[in-house]
């Protein structure tokens, strides 16, 4: 079913399409597109990606319902959700159907089916494992443990994965995804299933930036709205207690952010003339010093990203899937706030309103550090919209 929108002035752009494929053979749900009224996908660098597909369902003269009786949807069926821009396709989510809801209200014409899905991490949360990783004679590192678990589930580690902590002797008592999450937390790493690989490593602020979000840029605009909040009441350092080199006492250790700057001027309070702004990490018994320091470093790094932005993209005009855990440029919001941001979360929505991407961004600095020549910030706002269709 084509969802018709208005026409766009300016450069010609391809309208976005949403493609949904299910089953081991990745069968496209072509016959069900006329009943698909809304599709949303929530993606984040800190949580599993999830999706909800909403269908209108109709009953024929034989009592058969168009969606739930089509034989396509069932729990644990693989599902792939794709944004297509002309002949180019970008995957938004690859995972499994988790839950199906069928609603039969008093009015039969209002019957709905909701299909809920989750990324591939869902399959790692099925079996409770009790096994040992490493021995005193042969300890392991996270760079060995994580790929072994992913390979067991048919998943590919991202080529940029980090090695993590070493000298490990771990007793796993839970599902594989719980262990991976615990190892990411212990290292201060991100764990991102997207879309065909799994990333296990530090924040990638120095990765190549995604296509620029354009605000108030005339015909080059692709953002409906954009807002920024800079919270100064965030610490510039985090302290923790570690064991002394000799004896049984403890010694205070302070760490400061070690992230690359996403701008020209740090967004900290070091120039305020006030005493150093330091928070203390709660004590954690039985945690090795290397892990404690990694946790403190991760905490202060997260706190340094105190410039928070949010907004909404016209997905067709942007022409790409915005991905969490990677940088993106923002242009048209001024010299102080414009520049490179880090993508925290993206919610995708295909509906009668078209393809929209609502996002949350983070930054640890001020000052426009974008390459010259992006957009036309003095131009007029664009008018109209671009159509989106399912399939």
Coordinates of N, CA, C and O in Angstrom, one line a residue, residues 49 60 70 81 97 104 121 126 142 154 197 199 234 339 349 385:
X49 N 17.8 -3.5 20.1 CA 16.8 -2.9 19.2 C 15.5 -3.7 19.1 O 15.6 -4.9 19.1
X60 N -12.4 -12.9 5.9 CA -13.1 -13.2 4.6 C -14.4 -14.0 4.9 O -14.7 -14.3 6.1
X70 N -2.2 -15.8 7.7 CA -1.3 -15.8 6.5 C -0.2 -16.8 6.6 O 0.5 -17.1 5.5
X81 N 14.1 -5.9 8.8 CA 13.4 -4.7 8.4 C 14.4 -3.8 7.7 O 15.5 -3.5 8.3
X97 N 11.1 -12.5 15.7 CA 9.8 -12.2 16.2 C 9.7 -12.7 17.6 O 10.0 -13.8 17.9
X104 N -9.4 -8.3 18.8 CA -10.7 -8.5 18.2 C -11.8 -7.6 18.9 O -12.5 -8.1 19.8
X121 N 20.2 -10.3 19.7 CA 20.6 -10.6 21.0 C 19.5 -11.5 21.7 O 19.8 -12.1 22.7
X126 N 18.3 -17.4 25.8 CA 17.4 -18.6 25.9 C 17.9 -19.7 26.8 O 17.1 -20.3 27.5
X142 N 38.9 -10.9 27.3 CA 37.6 -10.7 26.6 C 37.7 -10.8 25.1 O 36.7 -11.2 24.5
X154 N 26.3 -18.1 15.6 CA 26.3 -17.7 14.2 C 26.3 -16.3 13.9 O 25.9 -15.8 12.9
X197 N 26.7 -7.5 12.4 CA 27.8 -7.8 13.2 C 27.5 -7.3 14.7 O 26.5 -6.6 14.9
X199 N 29.2 -5.3 17.8 CA 30.3 -4.4 18.2 C 30.5 -4.5 19.7 O 29.6 -4.3 20.5
X234 N 27.6 18.7 35.7 CA 28.2 17.4 35.5 C 29.6 17.4 35.9 O 30.3 18.4 35.6
X339 N 28.3 21.1 14.6 CA 29.5 20.3 14.5 C 29.2 18.8 14.7 O 28.1 18.4 14.3
X349 N 10.2 5.4 12.3 CA 8.7 5.3 12.2 C 8.3 5.4 10.7 O 8.5 6.5 10.1
X385 N 6.8 17.3 1.4 CA 7.3 16.1 2.0 C 7.5 15.1 0.8 O 7.2 15.3 -0.3

